[in-house]
PDB file of C-alpha atoms in Angstrom:
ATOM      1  CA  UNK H   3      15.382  73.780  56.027  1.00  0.00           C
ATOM      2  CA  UNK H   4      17.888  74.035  59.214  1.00  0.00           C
ATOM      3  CA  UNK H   5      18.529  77.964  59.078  1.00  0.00           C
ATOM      4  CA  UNK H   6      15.555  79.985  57.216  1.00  0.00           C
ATOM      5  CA  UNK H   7      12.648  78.143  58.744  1.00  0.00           C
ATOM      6  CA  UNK H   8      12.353  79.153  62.180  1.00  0.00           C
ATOM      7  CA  UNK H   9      10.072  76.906  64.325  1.00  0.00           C
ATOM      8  CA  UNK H  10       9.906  79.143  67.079  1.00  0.00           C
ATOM      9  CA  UNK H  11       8.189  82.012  64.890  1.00  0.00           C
ATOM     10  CA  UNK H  12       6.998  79.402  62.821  1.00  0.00           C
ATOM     11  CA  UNK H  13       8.106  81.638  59.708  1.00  0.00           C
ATOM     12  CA  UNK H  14      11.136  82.581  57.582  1.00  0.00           C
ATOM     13  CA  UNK H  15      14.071  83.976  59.674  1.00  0.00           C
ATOM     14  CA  UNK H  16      17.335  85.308  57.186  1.00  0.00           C
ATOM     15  CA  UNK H  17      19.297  86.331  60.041  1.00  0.00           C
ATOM     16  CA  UNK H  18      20.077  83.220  61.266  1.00  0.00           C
ATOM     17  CA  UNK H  19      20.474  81.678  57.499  1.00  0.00           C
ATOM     18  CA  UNK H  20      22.624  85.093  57.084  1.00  0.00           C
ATOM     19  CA  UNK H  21      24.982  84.299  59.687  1.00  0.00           C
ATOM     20  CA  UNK H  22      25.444  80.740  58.971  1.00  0.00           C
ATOM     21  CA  UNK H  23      26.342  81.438  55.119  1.00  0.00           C
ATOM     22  CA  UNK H  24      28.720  84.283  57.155  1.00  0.00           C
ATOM     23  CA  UNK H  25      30.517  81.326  59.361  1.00  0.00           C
ATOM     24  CA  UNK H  26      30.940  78.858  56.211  1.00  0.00           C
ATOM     25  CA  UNK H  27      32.054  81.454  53.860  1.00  0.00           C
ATOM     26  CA  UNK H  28      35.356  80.497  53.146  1.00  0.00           C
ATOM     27  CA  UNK H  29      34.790  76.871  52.935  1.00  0.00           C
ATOM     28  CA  UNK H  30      32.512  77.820  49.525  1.00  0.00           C
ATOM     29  CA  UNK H  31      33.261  78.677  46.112  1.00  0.00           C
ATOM     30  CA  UNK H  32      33.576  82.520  45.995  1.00  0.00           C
ATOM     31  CA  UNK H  33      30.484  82.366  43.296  1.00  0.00           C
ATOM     32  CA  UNK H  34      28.581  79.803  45.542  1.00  0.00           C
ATOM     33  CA  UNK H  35      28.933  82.625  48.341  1.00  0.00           C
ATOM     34  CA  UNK H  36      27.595  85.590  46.315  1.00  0.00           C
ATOM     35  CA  UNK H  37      24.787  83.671  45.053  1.00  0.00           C
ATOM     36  CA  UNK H  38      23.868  81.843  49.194  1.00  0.00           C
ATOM     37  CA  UNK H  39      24.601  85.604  50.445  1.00  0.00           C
ATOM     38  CA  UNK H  40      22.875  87.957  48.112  1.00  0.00           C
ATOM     39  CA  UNK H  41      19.603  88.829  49.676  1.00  0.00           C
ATOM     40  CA  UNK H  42      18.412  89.842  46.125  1.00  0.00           C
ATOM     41  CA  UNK H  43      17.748  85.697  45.589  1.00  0.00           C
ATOM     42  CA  UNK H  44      15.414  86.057  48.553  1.00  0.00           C
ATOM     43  CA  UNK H  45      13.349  89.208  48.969  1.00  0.00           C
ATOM     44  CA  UNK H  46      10.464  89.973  47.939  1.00  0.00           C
ATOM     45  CA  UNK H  47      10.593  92.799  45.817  1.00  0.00           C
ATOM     46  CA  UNK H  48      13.831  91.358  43.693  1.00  0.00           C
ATOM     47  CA  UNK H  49      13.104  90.449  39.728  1.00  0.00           C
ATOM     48  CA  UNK H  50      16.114  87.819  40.426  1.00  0.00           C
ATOM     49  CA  UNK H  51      14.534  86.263  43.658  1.00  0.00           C
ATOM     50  CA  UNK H  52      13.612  82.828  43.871  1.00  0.00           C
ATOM     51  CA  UNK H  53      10.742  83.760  45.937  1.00  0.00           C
ATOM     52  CA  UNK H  54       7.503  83.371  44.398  1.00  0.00           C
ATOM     53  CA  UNK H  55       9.383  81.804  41.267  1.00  0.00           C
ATOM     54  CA  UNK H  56       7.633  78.940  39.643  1.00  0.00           C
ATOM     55  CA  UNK H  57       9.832  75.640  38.412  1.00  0.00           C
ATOM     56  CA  UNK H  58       9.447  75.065  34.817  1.00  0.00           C
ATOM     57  CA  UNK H  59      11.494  72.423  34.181  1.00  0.00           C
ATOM     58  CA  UNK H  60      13.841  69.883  36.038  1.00  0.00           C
ATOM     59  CA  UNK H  61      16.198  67.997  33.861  1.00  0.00           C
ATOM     60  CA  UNK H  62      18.265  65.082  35.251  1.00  0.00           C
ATOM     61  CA  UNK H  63      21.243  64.159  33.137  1.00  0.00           C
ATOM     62  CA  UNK H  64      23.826  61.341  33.067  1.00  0.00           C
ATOM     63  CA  UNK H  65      27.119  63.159  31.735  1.00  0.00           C
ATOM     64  CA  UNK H  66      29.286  60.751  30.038  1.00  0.00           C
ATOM     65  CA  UNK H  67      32.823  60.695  29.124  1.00  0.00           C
ATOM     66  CA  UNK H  68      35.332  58.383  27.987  1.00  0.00           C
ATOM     67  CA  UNK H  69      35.982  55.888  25.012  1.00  0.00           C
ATOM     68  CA  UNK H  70      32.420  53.772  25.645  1.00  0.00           C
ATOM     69  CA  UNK H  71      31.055  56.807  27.339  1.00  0.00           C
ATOM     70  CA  UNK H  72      31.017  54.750  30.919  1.00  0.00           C
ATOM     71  CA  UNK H  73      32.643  57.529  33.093  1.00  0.00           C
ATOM     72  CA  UNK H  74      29.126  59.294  34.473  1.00  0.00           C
ATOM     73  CA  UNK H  75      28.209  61.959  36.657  1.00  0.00           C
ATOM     74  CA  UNK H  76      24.806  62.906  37.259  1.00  0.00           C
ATOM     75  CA  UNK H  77      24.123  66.902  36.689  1.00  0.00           C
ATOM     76  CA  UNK H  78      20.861  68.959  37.497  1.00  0.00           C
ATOM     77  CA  UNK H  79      19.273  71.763  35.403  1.00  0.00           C
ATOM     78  CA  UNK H  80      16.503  73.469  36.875  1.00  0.00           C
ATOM     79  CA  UNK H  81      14.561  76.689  35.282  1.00  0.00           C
ATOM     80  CA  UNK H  82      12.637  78.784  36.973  1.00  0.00           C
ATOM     81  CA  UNK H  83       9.894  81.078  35.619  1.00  0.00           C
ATOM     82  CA  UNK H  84      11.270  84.385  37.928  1.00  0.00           C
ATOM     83  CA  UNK H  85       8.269  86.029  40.322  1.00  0.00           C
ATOM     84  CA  UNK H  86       7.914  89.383  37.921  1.00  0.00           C
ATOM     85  CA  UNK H  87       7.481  87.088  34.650  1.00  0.00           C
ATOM     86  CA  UNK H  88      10.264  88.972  33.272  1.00  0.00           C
ATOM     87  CA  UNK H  89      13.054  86.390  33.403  1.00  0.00           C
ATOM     88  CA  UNK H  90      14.208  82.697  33.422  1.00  0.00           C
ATOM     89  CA  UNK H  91      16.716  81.823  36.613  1.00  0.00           C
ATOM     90  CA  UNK H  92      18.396  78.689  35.909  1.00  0.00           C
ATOM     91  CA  UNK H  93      20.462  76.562  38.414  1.00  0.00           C
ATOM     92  CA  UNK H  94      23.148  74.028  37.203  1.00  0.00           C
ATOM     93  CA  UNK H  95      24.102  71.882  39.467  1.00  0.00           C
ATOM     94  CA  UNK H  96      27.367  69.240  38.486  1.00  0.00           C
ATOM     95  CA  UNK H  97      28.597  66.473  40.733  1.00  0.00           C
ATOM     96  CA  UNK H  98      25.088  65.308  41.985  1.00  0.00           C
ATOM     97  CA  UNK H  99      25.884  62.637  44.262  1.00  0.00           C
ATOM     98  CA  UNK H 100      22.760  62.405  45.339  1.00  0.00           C
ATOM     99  CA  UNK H 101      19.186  64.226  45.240  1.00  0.00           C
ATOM    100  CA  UNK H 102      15.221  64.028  45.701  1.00  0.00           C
ATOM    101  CA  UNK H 103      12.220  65.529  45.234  1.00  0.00           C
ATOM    102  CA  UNK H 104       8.992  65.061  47.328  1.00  0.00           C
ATOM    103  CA  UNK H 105       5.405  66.404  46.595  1.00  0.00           C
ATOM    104  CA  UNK H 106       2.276  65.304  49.114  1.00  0.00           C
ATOM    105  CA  UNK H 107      -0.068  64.636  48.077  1.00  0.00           C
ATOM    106  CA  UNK H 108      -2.957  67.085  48.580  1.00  0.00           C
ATOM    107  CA  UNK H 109      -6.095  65.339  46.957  1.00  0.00           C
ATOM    108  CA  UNK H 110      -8.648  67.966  48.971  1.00  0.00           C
ATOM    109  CA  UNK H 111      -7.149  71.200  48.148  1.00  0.00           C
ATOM    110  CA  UNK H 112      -8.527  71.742  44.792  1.00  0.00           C
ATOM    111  CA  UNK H 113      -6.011  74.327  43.771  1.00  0.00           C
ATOM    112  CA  UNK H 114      -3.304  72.245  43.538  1.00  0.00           C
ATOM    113  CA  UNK H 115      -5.018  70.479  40.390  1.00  0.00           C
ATOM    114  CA  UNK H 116      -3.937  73.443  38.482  1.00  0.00           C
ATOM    115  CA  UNK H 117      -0.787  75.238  40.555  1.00  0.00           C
ATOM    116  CA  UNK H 118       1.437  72.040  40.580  1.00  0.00           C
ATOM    117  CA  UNK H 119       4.076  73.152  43.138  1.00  0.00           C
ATOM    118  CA  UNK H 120       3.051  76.697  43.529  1.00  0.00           C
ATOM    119  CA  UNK H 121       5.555  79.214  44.160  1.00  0.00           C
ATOM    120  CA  UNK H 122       8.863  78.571  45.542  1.00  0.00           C
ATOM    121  CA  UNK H 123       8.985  79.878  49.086  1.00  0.00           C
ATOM    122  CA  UNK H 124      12.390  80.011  50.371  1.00  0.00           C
ATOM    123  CA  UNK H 125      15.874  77.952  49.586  1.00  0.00           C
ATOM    124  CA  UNK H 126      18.888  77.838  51.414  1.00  0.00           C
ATOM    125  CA  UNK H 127      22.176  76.290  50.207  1.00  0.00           C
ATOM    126  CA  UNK H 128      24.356  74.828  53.413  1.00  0.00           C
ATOM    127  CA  UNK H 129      27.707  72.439  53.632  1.00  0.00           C
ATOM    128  CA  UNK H 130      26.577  68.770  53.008  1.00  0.00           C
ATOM    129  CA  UNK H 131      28.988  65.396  53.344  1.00  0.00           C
ATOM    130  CA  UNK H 132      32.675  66.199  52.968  1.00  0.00           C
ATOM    131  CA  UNK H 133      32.499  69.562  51.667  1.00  0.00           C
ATOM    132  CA  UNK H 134      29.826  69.006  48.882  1.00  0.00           C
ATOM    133  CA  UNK H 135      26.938  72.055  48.912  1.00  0.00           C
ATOM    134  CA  UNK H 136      23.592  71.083  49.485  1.00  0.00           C
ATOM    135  CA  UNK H 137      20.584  73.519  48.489  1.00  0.00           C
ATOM    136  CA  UNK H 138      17.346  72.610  49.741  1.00  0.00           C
ATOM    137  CA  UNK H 139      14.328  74.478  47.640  1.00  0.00           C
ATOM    138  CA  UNK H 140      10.814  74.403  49.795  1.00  0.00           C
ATOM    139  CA  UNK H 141       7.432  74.906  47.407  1.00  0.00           C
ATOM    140  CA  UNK H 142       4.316  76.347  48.509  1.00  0.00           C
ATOM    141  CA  UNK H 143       2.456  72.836  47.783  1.00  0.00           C
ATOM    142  CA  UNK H 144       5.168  71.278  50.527  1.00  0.00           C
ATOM    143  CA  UNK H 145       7.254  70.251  47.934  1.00  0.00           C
ATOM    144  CA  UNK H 146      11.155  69.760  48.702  1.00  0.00           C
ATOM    145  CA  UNK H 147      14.000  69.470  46.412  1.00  0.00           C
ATOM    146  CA  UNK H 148      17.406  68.613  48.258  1.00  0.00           C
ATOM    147  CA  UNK H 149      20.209  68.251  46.043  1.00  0.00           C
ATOM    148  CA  UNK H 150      24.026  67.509  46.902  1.00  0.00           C
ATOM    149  CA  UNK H 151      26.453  68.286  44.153  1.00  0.00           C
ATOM    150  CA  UNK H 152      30.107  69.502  44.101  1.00  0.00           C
ATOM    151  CA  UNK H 153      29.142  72.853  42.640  1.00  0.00           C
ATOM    152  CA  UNK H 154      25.961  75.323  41.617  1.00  0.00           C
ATOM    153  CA  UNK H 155      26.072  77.281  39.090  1.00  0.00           C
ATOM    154  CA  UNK H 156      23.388  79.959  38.436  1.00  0.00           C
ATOM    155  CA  UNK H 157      22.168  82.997  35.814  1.00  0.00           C
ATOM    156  CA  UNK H 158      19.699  84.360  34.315  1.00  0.00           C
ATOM    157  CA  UNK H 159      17.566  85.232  30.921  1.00  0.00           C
ATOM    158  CA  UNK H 160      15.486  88.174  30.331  1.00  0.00           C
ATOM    159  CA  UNK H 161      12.238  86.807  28.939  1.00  0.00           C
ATOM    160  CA  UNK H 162      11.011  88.141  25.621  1.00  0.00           C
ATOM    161  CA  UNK H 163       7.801  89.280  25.944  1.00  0.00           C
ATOM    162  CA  UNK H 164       5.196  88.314  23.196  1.00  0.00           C
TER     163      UNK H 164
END
């Protein structure tokens, strides 16, 4: 995280992630800006905020296309279980050219046997090489997702309740 994480409060800062989005703004997609700039993906008290979402699944896909399928491009799915249980928030990411995921290990905190990741803390999407988006996602276990792709999509599902 270069913007939201602020070392010298040692906390979340969205002014200074605010005003970077501001300063890159017309080098983005106009529906990559309203998804970076909409603080409704970040507050707290948001049904559509990835804050305090939980990742339910990850899907890494080799599109293919051509006559022997060899032209590929890697894509990137992820769902999220929103923080009110009342919705799915997916994330569709096309022309990965590169990604990765790290989880520490944390072998004497016993509630990470049963809360995986945890909840997803903050994200922030920035300019990566040669005009490709980046959009780091930090999880409460430590866990970081960085993926650089040519374009995220994102919506949402109301969940049915049983």
């Amino acid at each position: 995280m270069e913007y939201i994480l602020n070392s010298e409060t040692d906390g979340i800062d969205f002014s200074r992630y605010s005003a970077y989005v501001e300063s890159i703004r017309s080098k983005l997609p106009a529906h990559v800006y309203a998804f970076a700039s909409n603080p409704a993906h970040f507050t707290l008290d948001s049904h559509s905020s990835l804050h305090d979402a939980w990742l339910e699944t990850l899907t890494v896909r080799e599109a293919a296309s051509g006559v022997r399928k060899q032209i590929r491009q890697l894509e990137i799915q992820l769902c999220l279980f929103g923080p009110y249980h009342d919705r799915w928030i997916y994330l569709h990411y096309s022309g990965v050219t590169q990604y990765s995921f790290h989880t520490p290990p944390k072998y004497v905190e016993p509630r990470y046997r049963h809360t995986a990741h945890g909840d997803l803390l903050t994200h922030e999407i920035r300019l990566g090489h040669d005009g490709l988006l980046l959009h780091e996602l930090l999880f409460e276990r430590g866990s970081t997702l960085l993926i650089e792709c040519a374009d995220v999509r994102h919506s949402e599902e109301t969940a049915s309740k049983s």
